[in-house]
mmCIF file with all atom_site columns, C-alpha atoms in Angstrom:
data_model
loop_
_atom_site.group_PDB
_atom_site.id
_atom_site.type_symbol
_atom_site.label_atom_id
_atom_site.label_alt_id
_atom_site.label_comp_id
_atom_site.label_asym_id
_atom_site.label_entity_id
_atom_site.label_seq_id
_atom_site.pdbx_PDB_ins_code
_atom_site.Cartn_x
_atom_site.Cartn_y
_atom_site.Cartn_z
_atom_site.occupancy
_atom_site.B_iso_or_equiv
_atom_site.pdbx_formal_charge
_atom_site.auth_seq_id
_atom_site.auth_comp_id
_atom_site.auth_asym_id
_atom_site.auth_atom_id
_atom_site.pdbx_PDB_model_num
ATOM 1   C CA . MET A 1 1   ? 0.000   0.000  0.000  1.00 57.00 ? 1   MET A CA 1
ATOM 2   C CA . GLN A 1 2   ? 1.332   3.366  -0.954 1.00 61.00 ? 2   GLN A CA 1
ATOM 3   C CA . ILE A 1 3   ? 0.775   6.444  1.269  1.00 56.00 ? 3   ILE A CA 1
ATOM 4   C CA . LYS A 1 4   ? -0.296  9.454  -0.641 1.00 60.00 ? 4   LYS A CA 1
ATOM 5   C CA . PRO A 1 5   ? 1.726   12.644 0.007  1.00 58.00 ? 5   PRO A CA 1
ATOM 6   C CA . GLN A 1 6   ? -1.302  14.545 1.296  1.00 60.00 ? 6   GLN A CA 1
ATOM 7   C CA . ASN A 1 7   ? -1.956  11.914 4.039  1.00 60.00 ? 7   ASN A CA 1
ATOM 8   C CA . ARG A 1 8   ? 1.696   12.044 5.125  1.00 58.00 ? 8   ARG A CA 1
ATOM 9   C CA . ASN A 1 9   ? 1.414   15.825 5.665  1.00 59.00 ? 9   ASN A CA 1
ATOM 10  C CA . ARG A 1 10  ? -1.746  15.401 7.747  1.00 62.00 ? 10  ARG A CA 1
ATOM 11  C CA . ARG A 1 11  ? 0.065   13.102 10.167 1.00 63.00 ? 11  ARG A CA 1
ATOM 12  C CA . ARG A 1 12  ? 2.972   15.534 10.540 1.00 65.00 ? 12  ARG A CA 1
ATOM 13  C CA . MET A 1 13  ? 0.823   18.598 11.187 1.00 64.00 ? 13  MET A CA 1
ATOM 14  C CA . PRO A 1 14  ? 0.146   18.005 14.947 1.00 68.00 ? 14  PRO A CA 1
ATOM 15  C CA . VAL A 1 15  ? 3.837   17.255 15.555 1.00 67.00 ? 15  VAL A CA 1
ATOM 16  C CA . VAL A 1 16  ? 4.957   20.373 13.675 1.00 64.00 ? 16  VAL A CA 1
ATOM 17  C CA . ALA A 1 17  ? 2.371   22.482 15.523 1.00 64.00 ? 17  ALA A CA 1
ATOM 18  C CA . ALA A 1 18  ? 3.548   21.188 18.926 1.00 65.00 ? 18  ALA A CA 1
ATOM 19  C CA . ILE A 1 19  ? 7.191   21.851 18.075 1.00 69.00 ? 19  ILE A CA 1
ATOM 20  C CA . SER A 1 20  ? 6.306   25.367 16.854 1.00 66.00 ? 20  SER A CA 1
ATOM 21  C CA . ILE A 1 21  ? 4.432   26.208 20.048 1.00 68.00 ? 21  ILE A CA 1
ATOM 22  C CA . PHE A 1 22  ? 7.294   24.907 22.208 1.00 63.00 ? 22  PHE A CA 1
ATOM 23  C CA . ALA A 1 23  ? 9.830   26.916 20.175 1.00 60.00 ? 23  ALA A CA 1
ATOM 24  C CA . ALA A 1 24  ? 7.743   30.087 20.479 1.00 60.00 ? 24  ALA A CA 1
ATOM 25  C CA . LEU A 1 25  ? 7.475   29.702 24.274 1.00 60.00 ? 25  LEU A CA 1
ATOM 26  C CA . ALA A 1 26  ? 11.194  29.042 24.598 1.00 56.00 ? 26  ALA A CA 1
ATOM 27  C CA . ALA A 1 27  ? 11.990  32.072 22.427 1.00 52.00 ? 27  ALA A CA 1
ATOM 28  C CA . GLY A 1 28  ? 9.643   34.185 24.557 1.00 54.00 ? 28  GLY A CA 1
ATOM 29  C CA . LEU A 1 29  ? 11.544  33.258 27.700 1.00 49.00 ? 29  LEU A CA 1
ATOM 30  C CA . VAL A 1 30  ? 14.897  33.995 26.100 1.00 46.00 ? 30  VAL A CA 1
ATOM 31  C CA . ILE A 1 31  ? 13.779  37.303 24.586 1.00 48.00 ? 31  ILE A CA 1
ATOM 32  C CA . ALA A 1 32  ? 11.776  38.447 27.620 1.00 48.00 ? 32  ALA A CA 1
ATOM 33  C CA . ASP A 1 33  ? 13.244  41.408 29.445 1.00 46.00 ? 33  ASP A CA 1
ATOM 34  C CA . ASN A 1 34  ? 12.544  42.634 32.978 1.00 42.00 ? 34  ASN A CA 1
ATOM 35  C CA . ARG A 1 35  ? 9.353   44.392 31.930 1.00 44.00 ? 35  ARG A CA 1
ATOM 36  C CA . THR A 1 36  ? 7.821   41.224 30.533 1.00 46.00 ? 36  THR A CA 1
ATOM 37  C CA . LEU A 1 37  ? 5.922   39.291 33.139 1.00 47.00 ? 37  LEU A CA 1
ATOM 38  C CA . ILE A 1 38  ? 6.062   35.849 31.520 1.00 54.00 ? 38  ILE A CA 1
ATOM 39  C CA . TRP A 1 39  ? 6.385   33.660 34.587 1.00 54.00 ? 39  TRP A CA 1
ATOM 40  C CA . PRO A 1 40  ? 7.709   36.473 36.806 1.00 50.00 ? 40  PRO A CA 1
ATOM 41  C CA . GLU A 1 41  ? 8.806   34.008 39.478 1.00 55.00 ? 41  GLU A CA 1
ATOM 42  C CA . LEU A 1 42  ? 11.563  32.919 37.076 1.00 66.00 ? 42  LEU A CA 1
ATOM 43  C CA . GLN A 1 43  ? 12.852  36.494 36.910 1.00 83.00 ? 43  GLN A CA 1
ATOM 44  C CA . TRP A 1 44  ? 12.536  37.411 40.611 1.00 87.00 ? 44  TRP A CA 1
ATOM 45  C CA . PRO A 1 45  ? 13.622  39.926 41.934 1.00 87.00 ? 45  PRO A CA 1
ATOM 46  C CA . GLN A 1 46  ? 14.141  41.799 38.645 1.00 92.00 ? 46  GLN A CA 1
ATOM 47  C CA . SER A 1 47  ? 10.442  41.452 37.824 1.00 90.00 ? 47  SER A CA 1
ATOM 48  C CA . ALA A 1 48  ? 9.621   43.003 41.223 1.00 91.00 ? 48  ALA A CA 1
ATOM 49  C CA . HIS A 1 49  ? 11.988  45.911 40.548 1.00 95.00 ? 49  HIS A CA 1
ATOM 50  C CA . ALA A 1 50  ? 10.371  46.534 37.165 1.00 94.00 ? 50  ALA A CA 1
ATOM 51  C CA . HIS A 1 51  ? 6.872   46.328 38.652 1.00 93.00 ? 51  HIS A CA 1
ATOM 52  C CA . ILE A 1 52  ? 7.707   48.814 41.426 1.00 95.00 ? 52  ILE A CA 1
ATOM 53  C CA . GLU A 1 53  ? 9.335   51.222 38.963 1.00 97.00 ? 53  GLU A CA 1
ATOM 54  C CA . GLU A 1 54  ? 6.215   51.015 36.771 1.00 96.00 ? 54  GLU A CA 1
ATOM 55  C CA . MET A 1 55  ? 4.009   51.844 39.781 1.00 96.00 ? 55  MET A CA 1
ATOM 56  C CA . ALA A 1 56  ? 6.202   54.898 40.555 1.00 97.00 ? 56  ALA A CA 1
ATOM 57  C CA . SER A 1 57  ? 5.952   55.990 36.930 1.00 97.00 ? 57  SER A CA 1
ATOM 58  C CA . ILE A 1 58  ? 2.154   55.789 37.092 1.00 96.00 ? 58  ILE A CA 1
ATOM 59  C CA . LEU A 1 59  ? 2.046   57.931 40.248 1.00 96.00 ? 59  LEU A CA 1
ATOM 60  C CA . ARG A 1 60  ? 4.298   60.547 38.627 1.00 97.00 ? 60  ARG A CA 1
ATOM 61  C CA . ARG A 1 61  ? 2.081   60.629 35.552 1.00 96.00 ? 61  ARG A CA 1
ATOM 62  C CA . ILE A 1 62  ? -1.350  60.764 37.232 1.00 94.00 ? 62  ILE A CA 1
ATOM 63  C CA . ARG A 1 63  ? -0.138  63.168 39.957 1.00 92.00 ? 63  ARG A CA 1
ATOM 64  C CA . ALA A 1 64  ? -2.476  61.588 42.498 1.00 90.00 ? 64  ALA A CA 1
ATOM 65  C CA . PRO A 1 65  ? -2.751  58.462 44.617 1.00 89.00 ? 65  PRO A CA 1
ATOM 66  C CA . ALA A 1 66  ? -3.763  55.484 42.494 1.00 91.00 ? 66  ALA A CA 1
ATOM 67  C CA . SER A 1 67  ? -6.703  53.255 43.403 1.00 89.00 ? 67  SER A CA 1
ATOM 68  C CA . TRP A 1 68  ? -4.234  50.685 44.743 1.00 90.00 ? 68  TRP A CA 1
ATOM 69  C CA . CYS A 1 69  ? -2.728  53.211 47.192 1.00 93.00 ? 69  CYS A CA 1
ATOM 70  C CA . THR A 1 70  ? -3.624  53.679 50.855 1.00 93.00 ? 70  THR A CA 1
ATOM 71  C CA . PRO A 1 71  ? -2.872  56.736 53.012 1.00 95.00 ? 71  PRO A CA 1
ATOM 72  C CA . SER A 1 72  ? -0.272  56.038 55.678 1.00 96.00 ? 72  SER A CA 1
ATOM 73  C CA . ARG A 1 73  ? -1.519  55.835 59.242 1.00 95.00 ? 73  ARG A CA 1
ATOM 74  C CA . ASN A 1 74  ? 1.530   57.789 60.441 1.00 96.00 ? 74  ASN A CA 1
ATOM 75  C CA . PRO A 1 75  ? 0.131   60.480 62.779 1.00 96.00 ? 75  PRO A CA 1
ATOM 76  C CA . ALA A 1 76  ? 2.316   63.132 61.090 1.00 97.00 ? 76  ALA A CA 1
ATOM 77  C CA . ASN A 1 77  ? 0.597   62.526 57.707 1.00 96.00 ? 77  ASN A CA 1
ATOM 78  C CA . ILE A 1 78  ? -1.323  65.702 56.779 1.00 95.00 ? 78  ILE A CA 1
ATOM 79  C CA . TYR A 1 79  ? -2.687  64.483 53.420 1.00 93.00 ? 79  TYR A CA 1
ATOM 80  C CA . VAL A 1 80  ? -6.281  65.631 52.864 1.00 88.00 ? 80  VAL A CA 1
ATOM 81  C CA . PHE A 1 81  ? -7.966  65.371 49.487 1.00 81.00 ? 81  PHE A CA 1
ATOM 82  C CA . ASP A 1 82  ? -9.613  68.648 48.439 1.00 77.00 ? 82  ASP A CA 1
ATOM 83  C CA . PRO A 1 83  ? -11.675 68.252 45.237 1.00 75.00 ? 83  PRO A CA 1
ATOM 84  C CA . LYS A 1 84  ? -11.986 72.068 44.903 1.00 73.00 ? 84  LYS A CA 1
ATOM 85  C CA . GLU A 1 85  ? -8.247  72.572 44.583 1.00 69.00 ? 85  GLU A CA 1
ATOM 86  C CA . GLN A 1 86  ? -7.293  72.558 40.883 1.00 61.00 ? 86  GLN A CA 1
ATOM 87  C CA . GLU A 1 87  ? -3.646  71.547 41.263 1.00 69.00 ? 87  GLU A CA 1
ATOM 88  C CA . GLN A 1 88  ? -3.102  69.725 44.499 1.00 83.00 ? 88  GLN A CA 1
ATOM 89  C CA . ILE A 1 89  ? 0.237   70.449 46.138 1.00 91.00 ? 89  ILE A CA 1
ATOM 90  C CA . PHE A 1 90  ? 0.404   66.747 46.897 1.00 92.00 ? 90  PHE A CA 1
ATOM 91  C CA . GLY A 1 91  ? -0.064  65.964 43.185 1.00 92.00 ? 91  GLY A CA 1
ATOM 92  C CA . ARG A 1 92  ? 2.868   68.196 42.299 1.00 94.00 ? 92  ARG A CA 1
ATOM 93  C CA . CYS A 1 93  ? 4.920   66.413 44.927 1.00 96.00 ? 93  CYS A CA 1
ATOM 94  C CA . LEU A 1 94  ? 3.999   62.973 43.533 1.00 95.00 ? 94  LEU A CA 1
ATOM 95  C CA . SER A 1 95  ? 5.024   64.060 40.050 1.00 96.00 ? 95  SER A CA 1
ATOM 96  C CA . LEU A 1 96  ? 8.561   64.583 41.412 1.00 97.00 ? 96  LEU A CA 1
ATOM 97  C CA . ILE A 1 97  ? 9.081   61.387 43.425 1.00 98.00 ? 97  ILE A CA 1
ATOM 98  C CA . GLU A 1 98  ? 12.464  59.725 43.116 1.00 98.00 ? 98  GLU A CA 1
ATOM 99  C CA . PRO A 1 99  ? 13.903  56.644 44.829 1.00 98.00 ? 99  PRO A CA 1
ATOM 100 C CA . ALA A 1 100 ? 14.887  57.346 48.425 1.00 98.00 ? 100 ALA A CA 1
ATOM 101 C CA . SER A 1 101 ? 16.134  53.809 49.084 1.00 97.00 ? 101 SER A CA 1
ATOM 102 C CA . ASP A 1 102 ? 17.418  50.749 47.328 1.00 97.00 ? 102 ASP A CA 1
ATOM 103 C CA . PHE A 1 103 ? 15.080  47.870 46.556 1.00 97.00 ? 103 PHE A CA 1
ATOM 104 C CA . LEU A 1 104 ? 14.653  46.121 49.902 1.00 96.00 ? 104 LEU A CA 1
ATOM 105 C CA . GLU A 1 105 ? 13.941  42.402 49.721 1.00 93.00 ? 105 GLU A CA 1
ATOM 106 C CA . THR A 1 106 ? 12.811  42.003 53.313 1.00 85.00 ? 106 THR A CA 1
ATOM 107 C CA . GLU A 1 107 ? 11.503  38.498 52.702 1.00 84.00 ? 107 GLU A CA 1
ATOM 108 C CA . PRO A 1 108 ? 13.941  36.921 50.200 1.00 88.00 ? 108 PRO A CA 1
ATOM 109 C CA . GLY A 1 109 ? 12.192  35.388 47.230 1.00 87.00 ? 109 GLY A CA 1
ATOM 110 C CA . HIS A 1 110 ? 8.821   36.786 48.300 1.00 86.00 ? 110 HIS A CA 1
ATOM 111 C CA . TYR A 1 111 ? 8.580   40.525 49.152 1.00 89.00 ? 111 TYR A CA 1
ATOM 112 C CA . VAL A 1 112 ? 10.334  43.629 47.786 1.00 93.00 ? 112 VAL A CA 1
ATOM 113 C CA . LYS A 1 113 ? 9.707   47.288 48.649 1.00 94.00 ? 113 LYS A CA 1
ATOM 114 C CA . ARG A 1 114 ? 11.214  50.679 47.858 1.00 97.00 ? 114 ARG A CA 1
ATOM 115 C CA . PHE A 1 115 ? 10.703  54.162 49.260 1.00 98.00 ? 115 PHE A CA 1
ATOM 116 C CA . TYR A 1 116 ? 10.214  57.237 47.056 1.00 98.00 ? 116 TYR A CA 1
ATOM 117 C CA . ARG A 1 117 ? 10.328  60.883 48.151 1.00 98.00 ? 117 ARG A CA 1
ATOM 118 C CA . ALA A 1 118 ? 10.041  64.446 46.868 1.00 98.00 ? 118 ALA A CA 1
ATOM 119 C CA . GLU A 1 119 ? 9.821   67.938 48.366 1.00 97.00 ? 119 GLU A CA 1
ATOM 120 C CA . VAL A 1 120 ? 7.465   70.827 47.596 1.00 96.00 ? 120 VAL A CA 1
ATOM 121 C CA . GLY A 1 121 ? 7.964   74.005 49.622 1.00 94.00 ? 121 GLY A CA 1
ATOM 122 C CA . ASP A 1 122 ? 8.018   73.254 53.321 1.00 96.00 ? 122 ASP A CA 1
ATOM 123 C CA . LYS A 1 123 ? 6.506   69.778 52.869 1.00 96.00 ? 123 LYS A CA 1
ATOM 124 C CA . PHE A 1 124 ? 7.560   66.427 51.456 1.00 97.00 ? 124 PHE A CA 1
ATOM 125 C CA . CYS A 1 125 ? 5.741   63.371 50.219 1.00 97.00 ? 125 CYS A CA 1
ATOM 126 C CA . GLU A 1 126 ? 6.814   59.787 50.679 1.00 98.00 ? 126 GLU A CA 1
ATOM 127 C CA . VAL A 1 127 ? 5.511   56.650 49.021 1.00 97.00 ? 127 VAL A CA 1
ATOM 128 C CA . THR A 1 128 ? 6.274   53.045 49.899 1.00 97.00 ? 128 THR A CA 1
ATOM 129 C CA . LEU A 1 129 ? 5.805   50.775 46.878 1.00 96.00 ? 129 LEU A CA 1
ATOM 130 C CA . SER A 1 130 ? 5.983   47.011 47.217 1.00 93.00 ? 130 SER A CA 1
ATOM 131 C CA . THR A 1 131 ? 5.158   43.765 45.498 1.00 91.00 ? 131 THR A CA 1
ATOM 132 C CA . VAL A 1 132 ? 5.078   40.076 46.316 1.00 88.00 ? 132 VAL A CA 1
ATOM 133 C CA . ASN A 1 133 ? 6.151   37.040 44.324 1.00 85.00 ? 133 ASN A CA 1
ATOM 134 C CA . ASP A 1 134 ? 2.691   35.481 44.409 1.00 73.00 ? 134 ASP A CA 1
ATOM 135 C CA . ASP A 1 135 ? -0.921  36.508 44.903 1.00 65.00 ? 135 ASP A CA 1
ATOM 136 C CA . GLU A 1 136 ? -1.255  35.187 48.438 1.00 63.00 ? 136 GLU A CA 1
ATOM 137 C CA . ARG A 1 137 ? -1.314  38.593 50.130 1.00 60.00 ? 137 ARG A CA 1
ATOM 138 C CA . ILE A 1 138 ? -4.530  38.653 52.145 1.00 55.00 ? 138 ILE A CA 1
ATOM 139 C CA . VAL A 1 139 ? -4.330  42.200 53.540 1.00 58.00 ? 139 VAL A CA 1
ATOM 140 C CA . GLY A 1 140 ? -2.184  45.217 52.950 1.00 63.00 ? 140 GLY A CA 1
ATOM 141 C CA . SER A 1 141 ? -1.402  47.549 50.110 1.00 73.00 ? 141 SER A CA 1
ATOM 142 C CA . ASP A 1 142 ? 1.164   47.778 47.335 1.00 89.00 ? 142 ASP A CA 1
ATOM 143 C CA . CYS A 1 143 ? 1.347   51.519 47.980 1.00 94.00 ? 143 CYS A CA 1
ATOM 144 C CA . TYR A 1 144 ? 1.305   53.597 51.165 1.00 95.00 ? 144 TYR A CA 1
ATOM 145 C CA . PHE A 1 145 ? 1.638   57.366 50.809 1.00 96.00 ? 145 PHE A CA 1
ATOM 146 C CA . GLY A 1 146 ? 1.908   60.401 53.027 1.00 96.00 ? 146 GLY A CA 1
ATOM 147 C CA . PHE A 1 147 ? 2.375   64.167 52.942 1.00 96.00 ? 147 PHE A CA 1
ATOM 148 C CA . PHE A 1 148 ? 4.382   65.608 55.795 1.00 97.00 ? 148 PHE A CA 1
ATOM 149 C CA . PRO A 1 149 ? 5.742   68.936 57.048 1.00 97.00 ? 149 PRO A CA 1
ATOM 150 C CA . LYS A 1 150 ? 9.548   68.948 56.736 1.00 97.00 ? 150 LYS A CA 1
ATOM 151 C CA . VAL A 1 151 ? 9.856   69.648 60.460 1.00 97.00 ? 151 VAL A CA 1
ATOM 152 C CA . LYS A 1 152 ? 8.270   66.219 61.160 1.00 96.00 ? 152 LYS A CA 1
ATOM 153 C CA . ASP A 1 153 ? 10.798  64.332 58.988 1.00 97.00 ? 153 ASP A CA 1
ATOM 154 C CA . ASN A 1 154 ? 12.451  61.677 61.128 1.00 94.00 ? 154 ASN A CA 1
ATOM 155 C CA . SER A 1 155 ? 13.865  59.507 58.285 1.00 95.00 ? 155 SER A CA 1
ATOM 156 C CA . THR A 1 156 ? 12.949  57.569 55.187 1.00 96.00 ? 156 THR A CA 1
ATOM 157 C CA . GLY A 1 157 ? 10.320  54.977 55.974 1.00 96.00 ? 157 GLY A CA 1
ATOM 158 C CA . MET A 1 158 ? 7.609   57.179 57.484 1.00 97.00 ? 158 MET A CA 1
ATOM 159 C CA . THR A 1 159 ? 5.036   55.467 55.226 1.00 96.00 ? 159 THR A CA 1
ATOM 160 C CA . ASP A 1 160 ? 6.235   51.948 56.007 1.00 94.00 ? 160 ASP A CA 1
ATOM 161 C CA . ASP A 1 161 ? 2.908   50.909 57.523 1.00 92.00 ? 161 ASP A CA 1
ATOM 162 C CA . PRO A 1 162 ? 2.485   47.325 58.688 1.00 82.00 ? 162 PRO A CA 1
ATOM 163 C CA . PHE A 1 163 ? -0.082  45.244 56.816 1.00 70.00 ? 163 PHE A CA 1
ATOM 164 C CA . GLY A 1 164 ? -3.444  44.879 58.392 1.00 50.00 ? 164 GLY A CA 1
#
């Protein structure tokens, strides 16, 4: 019995498709840079650094606390949202935030945070941005922020609120 060429190609198609998909996934992992979140646990902590930097970039751009941000419970925090104010002083401060610390991996392989700060007049703003290596965080925020008078500045970390 002779196999016709068209039947031979039909049998090869699933094998070729599987090999192509595997090659594409492998190429994606090789080409992926720190901003690509293809299996971020394989790129930890660089994926955490990229994620935190992206969050800071968003805050600078929107000039306001994002929906995933929580005001710090630090008693010195004077942040009050005023919808009547056209350009919030706090918004101007957020647009200027720069890293005030290194990336701190306080729980190796799981949790990374970084502090950002800026000054506007006689006040400063601080933001703590963090991320985890999985989605098992039950409580807490990826972003704590505060607006403080300079005279109340006691060191970086004033917005380092505990989860809960």
